[in-house]
Amino acid sequence: MEAYDELLHWAQDQGIEVHGIKPKRIPGRGIGIVASKDLKANERLIYVPTSSFRALTTVRPKIRNALPPPAPKNKGTPIHALLAADLFLERPSVTKKYAPWHAVVPTREDVFSNLPLAWPSLNYEKLHALLPFNARAHLTKQKAKFEKDWQLIRDVLLPALEISPNKGRYSKQDFLYHWLLVNTRTFYHETSMTEKLSKDDKMILQPVADLLNHSDGGCEAAFDPSCFTISADRDYKQGEELYICYGKHSNDFLMVEYGFCPEKNRWDEVCIDDVVLEEMTEQEKERLDGRGFLGEYMIDERTPGGCYRTRVALMLKCVRVEEWERLVEEGEEVPRLVDGVVVRVLRKYLKRCKEVIGELEDFGAAGEMVLRRWRQIERLVEKSLEQLEVGSR
Ligand SMILES: C[S@@+](CC[C@H](N)C(=O)[O-])C[C@H]1O[C@@H](n2cnc3c(N)ncnc32)[C@H](O)[C@@H]1O
Protein backbone atom coordinates (compact mmCIF):
# COMPACT_ATOMS: atom_id res chain seq x y z
CA MET A 1 0.00 0.00 0.00
CA GLU A 2 1.28 3.52 -0.83
CA ALA A 3 2.41 5.61 2.18
CA TYR A 4 -0.32 8.17 1.35
CA ASP A 5 -3.07 5.53 1.36
CA GLU A 6 -1.85 4.31 4.73
CA LEU A 7 -1.90 7.87 6.01
CA LEU A 8 -5.52 8.29 4.89
CA HIS A 9 -6.58 5.01 6.55
CA TRP A 10 -4.78 5.98 9.72
CA ALA A 11 -6.31 9.45 9.60
CA GLN A 12 -9.78 7.94 9.37
CA ASP A 13 -9.08 5.92 12.54
CA GLN A 14 -8.13 9.20 14.26
CA GLY A 15 -11.52 10.71 13.39
CA ILE A 16 -10.09 12.86 10.56
CA GLU A 17 -12.51 13.13 7.64
CA VAL A 18 -11.09 13.60 4.15
CA HIS A 19 -13.37 14.20 1.22
CA GLY A 20 -12.68 14.44 -2.54
CA ILE A 21 -8.92 14.99 -2.24
CA LYS A 22 -5.74 12.91 -2.12
CA PRO A 23 -2.03 13.48 -1.47
CA LYS A 24 0.27 13.48 -4.48
CA ARG A 25 3.98 14.08 -5.01
CA ILE A 26 4.40 17.34 -6.94
CA PRO A 27 7.71 18.27 -8.58
CA GLY A 28 9.43 21.07 -6.66
CA ARG A 29 6.87 21.13 -3.85
CA GLY A 30 7.27 17.77 -2.07
CA ILE A 31 3.84 16.31 -1.41
CA GLY A 32 0.70 18.33 -2.05
CA ILE A 33 -3.05 17.76 -2.10
CA VAL A 34 -5.00 17.37 -5.36
CA ALA A 35 -8.70 16.97 -6.11
CA SER A 36 -9.56 13.27 -6.54
CA LYS A 37 -12.84 14.29 -8.24
CA ASP A 38 -14.48 17.49 -9.44
CA LEU A 39 -15.22 19.67 -6.41
CA LYS A 40 -17.72 22.43 -5.78
CA ALA A 41 -16.96 25.71 -3.99
CA ASN A 42 -17.54 25.51 -0.21
CA GLU A 43 -17.39 21.69 -0.10
CA ARG A 44 -15.76 20.59 3.14
CA LEU A 45 -12.55 18.77 2.28
CA ILE A 46 -10.87 18.08 5.59
CA TYR A 47 -12.28 17.88 9.10
CA VAL A 48 -9.76 17.40 11.91
CA PRO A 49 -11.15 16.96 15.44
CA THR A 50 -9.09 18.56 18.22
CA SER A 51 -8.47 15.07 19.64
CA SER A 52 -6.23 14.23 16.69
CA PHE A 53 -4.03 17.34 16.88
CA ARG A 54 -0.51 17.13 18.14
CA ALA A 55 -0.60 20.03 20.56
CA LEU A 56 0.50 21.11 24.01
CA THR A 57 -1.91 18.50 25.45
CA THR A 58 -0.26 15.61 23.59
CA VAL A 59 3.34 16.49 24.51
CA ARG A 60 4.36 13.65 26.83
CA PRO A 61 4.19 14.60 30.55
CA LYS A 62 7.83 13.70 31.22
CA ILE A 63 8.82 16.38 28.67
CA ARG A 64 6.33 18.98 29.86
CA ASN A 65 7.20 18.40 33.50
CA ALA A 66 10.92 18.80 32.93
CA LEU A 67 10.57 22.25 31.30
CA PRO A 68 9.07 25.56 32.50
CA PRO A 69 5.40 25.69 31.39
CA PRO A 70 4.46 27.98 28.50
CA ALA A 71 3.39 31.37 29.82
CA PRO A 72 1.93 34.64 28.44
CA LYS A 73 4.23 37.22 26.82
CA ASN A 74 6.57 34.54 25.47
CA LYS A 75 7.73 33.59 28.94
CA GLY A 76 8.21 29.91 29.75
CA THR A 77 8.91 27.22 27.18
CA PRO A 78 7.61 28.02 23.69
CA ILE A 79 5.05 25.51 22.38
CA HIS A 80 7.27 25.28 19.31
CA ALA A 81 10.12 23.91 21.47
CA LEU A 82 7.77 21.49 23.29
CA LEU A 83 6.35 20.06 20.06
CA ALA A 84 9.83 19.78 18.56
CA ALA A 85 11.15 18.08 21.73
CA ASP A 86 8.25 15.63 21.63
CA LEU A 87 9.14 14.63 18.07
CA PHE A 88 12.89 14.66 18.79
CA LEU A 89 12.56 12.25 21.72
CA GLU A 90 9.94 9.98 20.23
CA ARG A 91 10.59 6.34 21.14
CA PRO A 92 9.65 3.57 18.70
CA SER A 93 6.39 2.85 20.60
CA VAL A 94 5.27 6.46 20.18
CA THR A 95 6.62 6.68 16.65
CA LYS A 96 4.56 3.59 15.86
CA LYS A 97 1.43 5.49 16.83
CA TYR A 98 2.34 8.24 14.34
CA ALA A 99 4.20 6.00 11.85
CA PRO A 100 1.94 6.78 8.85
CA TRP A 101 2.53 10.50 9.41
CA HIS A 102 6.31 10.05 9.80
CA ALA A 103 6.33 8.06 6.55
CA VAL A 104 5.16 11.06 4.54
CA VAL A 105 6.78 14.09 6.21
CA PRO A 106 9.93 15.46 4.52
CA THR A 107 13.18 13.66 5.33
CA ARG A 108 16.18 15.33 6.99
CA GLU A 109 17.73 15.68 3.55
CA ASP A 110 14.63 17.44 2.17
CA VAL A 111 14.42 19.82 5.12
CA PHE A 112 18.14 20.59 5.28
CA SER A 113 18.43 21.20 1.55
CA ASN A 114 15.68 23.85 1.52
CA LEU A 115 15.78 25.82 4.72
CA PRO A 116 18.30 28.64 5.25
CA LEU A 117 18.55 27.95 9.00
CA ALA A 118 20.03 24.55 8.10
CA TRP A 119 22.57 25.82 5.59
CA PRO A 120 25.90 24.12 6.36
CA SER A 121 28.10 26.40 8.49
CA LEU A 122 30.55 26.85 5.61
CA ASN A 123 27.82 28.50 3.49
CA TYR A 124 25.77 30.01 6.28
CA GLU A 125 27.81 33.16 6.90
CA LYS A 126 28.38 33.85 3.21
CA LEU A 127 24.79 33.27 2.11
CA HIS A 128 23.38 35.05 5.15
CA ALA A 129 25.35 38.15 4.13
CA LEU A 130 23.98 37.87 0.58
CA LEU A 131 20.32 37.73 1.62
CA PRO A 132 17.97 40.64 0.90
CA PHE A 133 17.53 42.94 3.92
CA ASN A 134 14.29 41.49 5.32
CA ALA A 135 15.26 37.86 4.75
CA ARG A 136 18.54 38.51 6.56
CA ALA A 137 16.77 40.19 9.47
CA HIS A 138 14.23 37.37 9.68
CA LEU A 139 16.86 34.62 9.56
CA THR A 140 18.86 36.34 12.32
CA LYS A 141 15.75 36.34 14.53
CA GLN A 142 14.89 32.76 13.66
CA LYS A 143 18.41 31.61 14.50
CA ALA A 144 18.27 33.33 17.89
CA LYS A 145 14.93 31.65 18.61
CA PHE A 146 16.27 28.23 17.67
CA GLU A 147 19.48 28.64 19.69
CA LYS A 148 17.43 29.62 22.76
CA ASP A 149 15.18 26.58 22.38
CA TRP A 150 18.14 24.25 21.86
CA GLN A 151 19.82 25.63 24.98
CA LEU A 152 16.70 24.76 26.98
CA ILE A 153 16.60 21.24 25.56
CA ARG A 154 20.35 20.65 26.02
CA ASP A 155 20.70 22.20 29.46
CA VAL A 156 17.35 21.37 31.07
CA LEU A 157 15.41 18.63 29.30
CA LEU A 158 18.12 16.16 28.33
CA PRO A 159 19.84 16.21 31.75
CA ALA A 160 16.42 15.76 33.46
CA LEU A 161 15.84 12.68 31.30
CA GLU A 162 19.45 11.53 31.80
CA ILE A 163 20.13 11.65 28.07
CA SER A 164 23.51 12.77 26.92
CA PRO A 165 23.23 15.58 24.33
CA ASN A 166 25.35 15.86 21.20
CA LYS A 167 25.37 12.13 20.69
CA GLY A 168 24.04 10.83 17.38
CA ARG A 169 20.31 10.92 17.53
CA TYR A 170 20.18 13.51 20.34
CA SER A 171 22.41 16.00 18.59
CA LYS A 172 21.68 19.67 17.91
CA GLN A 173 21.25 18.81 14.20
CA ASP A 174 18.62 16.25 15.04
CA PHE A 175 16.73 18.74 17.19
CA LEU A 176 17.04 21.27 14.36
CA TYR A 177 15.35 18.84 11.95
CA HIS A 178 12.39 18.39 14.29
CA TRP A 179 12.26 22.11 15.12
CA LEU A 180 12.08 22.91 11.40
CA LEU A 181 9.45 20.23 10.81
CA VAL A 182 7.31 21.95 13.43
CA ASN A 183 8.14 25.38 12.00
CA THR A 184 6.99 24.47 8.50
CA ARG A 185 3.92 22.39 9.40
CA THR A 186 2.02 24.02 12.26
CA PHE A 187 -1.34 25.75 12.09
CA TYR A 188 -2.68 28.54 14.23
CA HIS A 189 -5.29 27.27 16.68
CA GLU A 190 -6.62 28.56 19.99
CA THR A 191 -8.26 26.74 22.90
CA SER A 192 -9.04 27.83 26.47
CA MET A 193 -5.65 26.34 27.42
CA THR A 194 -3.76 28.57 25.03
CA GLU A 195 -5.91 31.72 24.86
CA LYS A 196 -3.67 33.69 27.23
CA LEU A 197 -0.48 32.74 25.41
CA SER A 198 1.13 34.83 22.68
CA LYS A 199 0.15 34.31 19.03
CA ASP A 200 3.38 32.39 18.38
CA ASP A 201 2.38 29.84 21.01
CA LYS A 202 -1.00 29.05 19.52
CA MET A 203 0.30 26.32 17.29
CA ILE A 204 -0.73 22.75 16.58
CA LEU A 205 0.27 20.01 14.19
CA GLN A 206 -2.45 18.32 12.21
CA PRO A 207 -1.75 15.34 10.00
CA VAL A 208 -3.17 15.43 6.42
CA ALA A 209 -4.02 19.15 6.45
CA ASP A 210 -0.27 19.76 6.80
CA LEU A 211 0.19 18.37 3.28
CA LEU A 212 -1.44 21.44 1.73
CA ASN A 213 1.05 23.66 -0.06
CA HIS A 214 0.92 27.44 0.02
CA SER A 215 -0.31 29.96 -2.50
CA ASP A 216 -1.25 33.62 -2.12
CA GLY A 217 -4.91 32.58 -2.06
CA GLY A 218 -6.58 29.22 -1.63
CA CYS A 219 -8.93 27.04 0.36
CA GLU A 220 -10.73 28.34 3.40
CA ALA A 221 -9.31 27.28 6.76
CA ALA A 222 -11.49 27.65 9.85
CA PHE A 223 -11.32 26.45 13.42
CA ASP A 224 -13.19 26.43 16.69
CA PRO A 225 -12.20 24.82 19.99
CA SER A 226 -13.45 21.42 18.77
CA CYS A 227 -11.99 21.11 15.28
CA PHE A 228 -10.18 22.51 12.26
CA THR A 229 -11.76 22.43 8.80
CA ILE A 230 -10.61 23.15 5.26
CA SER A 231 -13.18 23.92 2.55
CA ALA A 232 -12.90 24.56 -1.19
CA ASP A 233 -12.74 28.27 -2.03
CA ARG A 234 -13.99 27.62 -5.60
CA ASP A 235 -14.87 24.80 -7.98
CA TYR A 236 -11.95 22.47 -8.77
CA LYS A 237 -11.45 19.99 -11.59
CA GLN A 238 -10.22 16.49 -10.73
CA GLY A 239 -6.40 16.47 -10.53
CA GLU A 240 -6.02 20.21 -9.78
CA GLU A 241 -3.77 21.04 -6.82
CA LEU A 242 -5.41 22.69 -3.83
CA TYR A 243 -3.58 25.20 -1.69
CA ILE A 244 -4.09 27.21 1.45
CA CYS A 245 -2.53 30.57 2.19
CA TYR A 246 0.01 30.35 5.05
CA GLY A 247 -0.38 34.11 5.49
CA LYS A 248 0.09 37.33 3.50
CA HIS A 249 3.83 36.78 3.42
CA SER A 250 6.55 38.26 1.22
CA ASN A 251 8.94 35.93 -0.60
CA ASP A 252 11.72 36.90 1.83
CA PHE A 253 9.61 35.52 4.66
CA LEU A 254 8.53 32.39 2.74
CA MET A 255 12.14 31.67 1.80
CA VAL A 256 13.38 31.76 5.41
CA GLU A 257 10.36 30.21 7.15
CA TYR A 258 9.33 27.62 4.56
CA GLY A 259 12.26 27.21 2.16
CA PHE A 260 10.63 28.24 -1.11
CA CYS A 261 10.32 31.37 -3.18
CA PRO A 262 7.24 31.43 -5.49
CA GLU A 263 7.19 33.30 -8.80
CA LYS A 264 3.63 34.47 -8.23
CA ASN A 265 2.88 36.19 -4.94
CA ARG A 266 0.54 39.14 -4.69
CA TRP A 267 1.76 39.81 -1.13
CA ASP A 268 5.38 40.12 -2.14
CA GLU A 269 7.29 43.25 -1.20
CA VAL A 270 10.93 44.21 -0.85
CA CYS A 271 12.55 46.20 1.91
CA ILE A 272 15.06 48.79 0.68
CA ASP A 273 16.14 50.09 4.11
CA ASP A 274 19.85 49.64 3.40
CA VAL A 275 19.89 51.97 0.38
CA VAL A 276 17.45 54.50 1.82
CA LEU A 277 19.28 54.77 5.14
CA GLU A 278 22.63 55.17 3.36
CA GLU A 279 21.21 58.42 1.97
CA MET A 280 20.51 59.85 5.40
CA THR A 281 22.73 61.88 7.71
CA GLU A 282 22.62 61.06 11.44
CA GLN A 283 20.52 64.17 11.97
CA GLU A 284 18.02 63.08 9.33
CA LYS A 285 17.80 59.62 10.88
CA GLU A 286 17.03 61.23 14.23
CA ARG A 287 14.34 63.35 12.62
CA LEU A 288 12.81 60.27 10.97
CA ASP A 289 12.96 58.37 14.25
CA GLY A 290 11.32 61.23 16.10
CA ARG A 291 8.37 61.07 13.70
CA GLY A 292 8.21 57.24 13.71
CA PHE A 293 9.46 57.00 10.13
CA LEU A 294 12.82 55.30 10.64
CA GLY A 295 13.04 52.06 8.61
CA GLU A 296 10.58 49.68 6.94
CA TYR A 297 10.88 51.22 3.50
CA MET A 298 9.10 48.92 1.07
CA ILE A 299 8.43 48.66 -2.63
CA ASP A 300 6.02 46.27 -4.34
CA GLU A 301 4.27 45.93 -7.70
CA ARG A 302 1.44 48.24 -6.68
CA THR A 303 3.68 50.99 -5.32
CA PRO A 304 6.55 51.47 -7.79
CA GLY A 305 7.34 54.82 -6.19
CA GLY A 306 7.72 53.20 -2.77
CA CYS A 307 5.34 52.92 0.18
CA TYR A 308 4.29 56.03 2.11
CA ARG A 309 7.14 55.57 4.63
CA THR A 310 9.72 55.39 1.81
CA ARG A 311 8.35 58.51 0.18
CA VAL A 312 8.19 60.42 3.46
CA ALA A 313 11.79 59.51 4.24
CA LEU A 314 13.09 60.43 0.78
CA MET A 315 11.10 63.67 0.86
CA LEU A 316 13.75 64.86 3.34
CA LYS A 317 16.11 64.93 0.36
CA CYS A 318 14.06 67.31 -1.76
CA VAL A 319 12.03 69.70 0.41
CA ARG A 320 13.04 72.11 3.16
CA VAL A 321 12.88 70.73 6.70
CA GLU A 322 10.03 73.08 7.74
CA GLU A 323 7.99 71.99 4.72
CA TRP A 324 8.77 68.31 5.49
CA GLU A 325 7.59 68.76 9.09
CA ARG A 326 4.39 70.45 7.91
CA LEU A 327 3.57 67.78 5.32
CA VAL A 328 4.23 64.99 7.82
CA GLU A 329 2.26 66.75 10.58
CA GLU A 330 -0.73 67.25 8.30
CA GLY A 331 -0.45 63.77 6.75
CA GLU A 332 -0.41 65.35 3.30
CA GLU A 333 0.34 63.43 0.12
CA VAL A 334 4.06 63.34 -0.66
CA PRO A 335 4.80 65.63 -3.66
CA ARG A 336 5.70 64.00 -7.02
CA LEU A 337 9.05 65.77 -6.74
CA VAL A 338 10.16 62.81 -4.60
CA ASP A 339 9.95 60.48 -7.62
CA GLY A 340 13.31 61.84 -8.80
CA VAL A 341 14.95 60.83 -5.49
CA VAL A 342 13.21 57.44 -5.56
CA VAL A 343 14.60 56.85 -9.07
CA ARG A 344 18.13 57.67 -7.90
CA VAL A 345 17.84 55.34 -4.89
CA LEU A 346 16.31 52.52 -6.95
CA ARG A 347 19.09 52.79 -9.54
CA LYS A 348 21.59 52.38 -6.72
CA TYR A 349 19.62 49.39 -5.45
CA LEU A 350 19.47 47.88 -8.94
CA LYS A 351 23.25 48.15 -9.22
CA ARG A 352 23.54 46.32 -5.89
CA CYS A 353 21.09 43.61 -7.08
CA LYS A 354 23.25 42.99 -10.14
CA GLU A 355 26.44 42.75 -8.04
CA VAL A 356 24.85 40.23 -5.64
CA ILE A 357 23.43 38.24 -8.58
CA GLY A 358 26.95 38.08 -10.03
CA GLU A 359 28.31 36.71 -6.72
CA LEU A 360 25.50 34.19 -6.41
CA GLU A 361 25.95 32.93 -9.96
CA ASP A 362 29.36 31.66 -8.85
CA PHE A 363 28.00 30.15 -5.66
CA GLY A 364 26.56 26.95 -7.10
CA ALA A 365 23.51 24.96 -6.04
CA ALA A 366 23.54 26.14 -2.41
CA GLY A 367 22.78 29.70 -3.48
CA GLU A 368 20.09 28.83 -6.05
CA MET A 369 17.05 29.94 -4.07
CA VAL A 370 18.70 33.21 -3.00
CA LEU A 371 19.73 33.84 -6.61
CA ARG A 372 16.14 33.28 -7.73
CA ARG A 373 14.98 35.76 -5.09
CA TRP A 374 17.42 38.45 -6.22
CA ARG A 375 16.33 37.96 -9.83
CA GLN A 376 12.73 38.57 -8.75
CA ILE A 377 13.86 41.72 -6.94
CA GLU A 378 15.84 42.85 -9.97
CA ARG A 379 12.71 42.49 -12.14
CA LEU A 380 10.59 44.38 -9.61
CA VAL A 381 13.09 47.26 -9.39
CA GLU A 382 13.44 47.45 -13.18
CA LYS A 383 9.65 47.55 -13.55
CA SER A 384 9.32 50.22 -10.86
CA LEU A 385 11.97 52.34 -12.57
CA GLU A 386 10.25 51.95 -15.92
CA GLN A 387 6.93 53.10 -14.45
CA LEU A 388 8.51 56.03 -12.62
CA GLU A 389 10.38 57.11 -15.73
CA VAL A 390 7.26 56.84 -17.94
CA GLY A 391 5.29 58.77 -15.29
CA SER A 392 7.80 61.60 -15.25
CA ARG A 393 7.69 62.15 -19.04
C1 LIG B 1 2.97 22.38 5.42
S1 LIG B 1 4.17 21.70 4.41
C2 LIG B 1 3.27 21.31 2.96
C3 LIG B 1 3.49 19.89 2.52
C4 LIG B 1 4.86 19.60 1.98
N1 LIG B 1 4.95 19.94 0.57
C5 LIG B 1 5.30 18.17 2.19
O1 LIG B 1 5.90 17.58 1.28
O2 LIG B 1 5.09 17.64 3.27
C6 LIG B 1 5.13 23.13 4.00
C7 LIG B 1 6.31 22.86 3.10
O3 LIG B 1 5.88 22.53 1.80
C8 LIG B 1 6.68 23.15 0.80
N2 LIG B 1 5.83 24.11 0.06
C9 LIG B 1 4.64 24.61 0.42
N3 LIG B 1 4.13 25.41 -0.52
C10 LIG B 1 5.02 25.43 -1.52
C11 LIG B 1 5.07 26.09 -2.78
N4 LIG B 1 4.10 26.88 -3.20
N5 LIG B 1 6.17 25.89 -3.56
C12 LIG B 1 7.19 25.09 -3.15
N6 LIG B 1 7.19 24.43 -1.96
C13 LIG B 1 6.12 24.59 -1.16
C14 LIG B 1 7.80 23.84 1.54
O4 LIG B 1 8.88 22.94 1.62
C15 LIG B 1 7.20 24.06 2.93
O5 LIG B 1 8.17 24.15 3.93
Coordinates of C-alpha atoms in Angstrom, one line a residue, residues 152-356:
L152 CA 16.7 24.8 27.0
I153 CA 16.6 21.2 25.6
R154 CA 20.3 20.6 26.0
D155 CA 20.7 22.2 29.5
V156 CA 17.4 21.4 31.1
L157 CA 15.4 18.6 29.3
L158 CA 18.1 16.2 28.3
P159 CA 19.8 16.2 31.8
A160 CA 16.4 15.8 33.5
L161 CA 15.8 12.7 31.3
E162 CA 19.4 11.5 31.8
I163 CA 20.1 11.7 28.1
S164 CA 23.5 12.8 26.9
P165 CA 23.2 15.6 24.3
N166 CA 25.4 15.9 21.2
K167 CA 25.4 12.1 20.7
G168 CA 24.0 10.8 17.4
R169 CA 20.3 10.9 17.5
Y170 CA 20.2 13.5 20.3
S171 CA 22.4 16.0 18.6
K172 CA 21.7 19.7 17.9
Q173 CA 21.3 18.8 14.2
D174 CA 18.6 16.3 15.0
F175 CA 16.7 18.7 17.2
L176 CA 17.0 21.3 14.4
Y177 CA 15.4 18.8 12.0
H178 CA 12.4 18.4 14.3
W179 CA 12.3 22.1 15.1
L180 CA 12.1 22.9 11.4
L181 CA 9.4 20.2 10.8
V182 CA 7.3 21.9 13.4
N183 CA 8.1 25.4 12.0
T184 CA 7.0 24.5 8.5
R185 CA 3.9 22.4 9.4
T186 CA 2.0 24.0 12.3
F187 CA -1.3 25.7 12.1
Y188 CA -2.7 28.5 14.2
H189 CA -5.3 27.3 16.7
E190 CA -6.6 28.6 20.0
T191 CA -8.3 26.7 22.9
S192 CA -9.0 27.8 26.5
M193 CA -5.6 26.3 27.4
T194 CA -3.8 28.6 25.0
E195 CA -5.9 31.7 24.9
K196 CA -3.7 33.7 27.2
L197 CA -0.5 32.7 25.4
S198 CA 1.1 34.8 22.7
K199 CA 0.2 34.3 19.0
D200 CA 3.4 32.4 18.4
D201 CA 2.4 29.8 21.0
K202 CA -1.0 29.1 19.5
M203 CA 0.3 26.3 17.3
I204 CA -0.7 22.8 16.6
L205 CA 0.3 20.0 14.2
Q206 CA -2.4 18.3 12.2
P207 CA -1.8 15.3 10.0
V208 CA -3.2 15.4 6.4
A209 CA -4.0 19.2 6.5
D210 CA -0.3 19.8 6.8
L211 CA 0.2 18.4 3.3
L212 CA -1.4 21.4 1.7
N213 CA 1.0 23.7 -0.1
H214 CA 0.9 27.4 0.0
S215 CA -0.3 30.0 -2.5
D216 CA -1.3 33.6 -2.1
G217 CA -4.9 32.6 -2.1
G218 CA -6.6 29.2 -1.6
C219 CA -8.9 27.0 0.4
E220 CA -10.7 28.3 3.4
A221 CA -9.3 27.3 6.8
A222 CA -11.5 27.7 9.9
F223 CA -11.3 26.4 13.4
D224 CA -13.2 26.4 16.7
P225 CA -12.2 24.8 20.0
S226 CA -13.4 21.4 18.8
C227 CA -12.0 21.1 15.3
F228 CA -10.2 22.5 12.3
T229 CA -11.8 22.4 8.8
I230 CA -10.6 23.2 5.3
S231 CA -13.2 23.9 2.5
A232 CA -12.9 24.6 -1.2
D233 CA -12.7 28.3 -2.0
R234 CA -14.0 27.6 -5.6
D235 CA -14.9 24.8 -8.0
Y236 CA -11.9 22.5 -8.8
K237 CA -11.5 20.0 -11.6
Q238 CA -10.2 16.5 -10.7
G239 CA -6.4 16.5 -10.5
E240 CA -6.0 20.2 -9.8
E241 CA -3.8 21.0 -6.8
L242 CA -5.4 22.7 -3.8
Y243 CA -3.6 25.2 -1.7
I244 CA -4.1 27.2 1.4
C245 CA -2.5 30.6 2.2
Y246 CA 0.0 30.4 5.0
G247 CA -0.4 34.1 5.5
K248 CA 0.1 37.3 3.5
H249 CA 3.8 36.8 3.4
S250 CA 6.5 38.3 1.2
N251 CA 8.9 35.9 -0.6
D252 CA 11.7 36.9 1.8
F253 CA 9.6 35.5 4.7
L254 CA 8.5 32.4 2.7
M255 CA 12.1 31.7 1.8
V256 CA 13.4 31.8 5.4
E257 CA 10.4 30.2 7.1
Y258 CA 9.3 27.6 4.6
G259 CA 12.3 27.2 2.2
F260 CA 10.6 28.2 -1.1
C261 CA 10.3 31.4 -3.2
P262 CA 7.2 31.4 -5.5
E263 CA 7.2 33.3 -8.8
K264 CA 3.6 34.5 -8.2
N265 CA 2.9 36.2 -4.9
R266 CA 0.5 39.1 -4.7
W267 CA 1.8 39.8 -1.1
D268 CA 5.4 40.1 -2.1
E269 CA 7.3 43.3 -1.2
V270 CA 10.9 44.2 -0.8
C271 CA 12.6 46.2 1.9
I272 CA 15.1 48.8 0.7
D273 CA 16.1 50.1 4.1
D274 CA 19.8 49.6 3.4
V275 CA 19.9 52.0 0.4
V276 CA 17.4 54.5 1.8
L277 CA 19.3 54.8 5.1
E278 CA 22.6 55.2 3.4
E279 CA 21.2 58.4 2.0
M280 CA 20.5 59.9 5.4
T281 CA 22.7 61.9 7.7
E282 CA 22.6 61.1 11.4
Q283 CA 20.5 64.2 12.0
E284 CA 18.0 63.1 9.3
K285 CA 17.8 59.6 10.9
E286 CA 17.0 61.2 14.2
R287 CA 14.3 63.3 12.6
L288 CA 12.8 60.3 11.0
D289 CA 13.0 58.4 14.2
G290 CA 11.3 61.2 16.1
R291 CA 8.4 61.1 13.7
G292 CA 8.2 57.2 13.7
F293 CA 9.5 57.0 10.1
L294 CA 12.8 55.3 10.6
G295 CA 13.0 52.1 8.6
E296 CA 10.6 49.7 6.9
Y297 CA 10.9 51.2 3.5
M298 CA 9.1 48.9 1.1
I299 CA 8.4 48.7 -2.6
D300 CA 6.0 46.3 -4.3
E301 CA 4.3 45.9 -7.7
R302 CA 1.4 48.2 -6.7
T303 CA 3.7 51.0 -5.3
P304 CA 6.6 51.5 -7.8
G305 CA 7.3 54.8 -6.2
G306 CA 7.7 53.2 -2.8
C307 CA 5.3 52.9 0.2
Y308 CA 4.3 56.0 2.1
R309 CA 7.1 55.6 4.6
T310 CA 9.7 55.4 1.8
R311 CA 8.4 58.5 0.2
V312 CA 8.2 60.4 3.5
A313 CA 11.8 59.5 4.2
L314 CA 13.1 60.4 0.8
M315 CA 11.1 63.7 0.9
L316 CA 13.7 64.9 3.3
K317 CA 16.1 64.9 0.4
C318 CA 14.1 67.3 -1.8
V319 CA 12.0 69.7 0.4
R320 CA 13.0 72.1 3.2
V321 CA 12.9 70.7 6.7
E322 CA 10.0 73.1 7.7
E323 CA 8.0 72.0 4.7
W324 CA 8.8 68.3 5.5
E325 CA 7.6 68.8 9.1
R326 CA 4.4 70.5 7.9
L327 CA 3.6 67.8 5.3
V328 CA 4.2 65.0 7.8
E329 CA 2.3 66.7 10.6
E330 CA -0.7 67.3 8.3
G331 CA -0.5 63.8 6.8
E332 CA -0.4 65.3 3.3
E333 CA 0.3 63.4 0.1
V334 CA 4.1 63.3 -0.7
P335 CA 4.8 65.6 -3.7
R336 CA 5.7 64.0 -7.0
L337 CA 9.0 65.8 -6.7
V338 CA 10.2 62.8 -4.6
D339 CA 9.9 60.5 -7.6
G340 CA 13.3 61.8 -8.8
V341 CA 14.9 60.8 -5.5
V342 CA 13.2 57.4 -5.6
V343 CA 14.6 56.8 -9.1
R344 CA 18.1 57.7 -7.9
V345 CA 17.8 55.3 -4.9
L346 CA 16.3 52.5 -7.0
R347 CA 19.1 52.8 -9.5
K348 CA 21.6 52.4 -6.7
Y349 CA 19.6 49.4 -5.4
L350 CA 19.5 47.9 -8.9
K351 CA 23.3 48.2 -9.2
R352 CA 23.5 46.3 -5.9
C353 CA 21.1 43.6 -7.1
K354 CA 23.2 43.0 -10.1
E355 CA 26.4 42.7 -8.0
V356 CA 24.8 40.2 -5.6

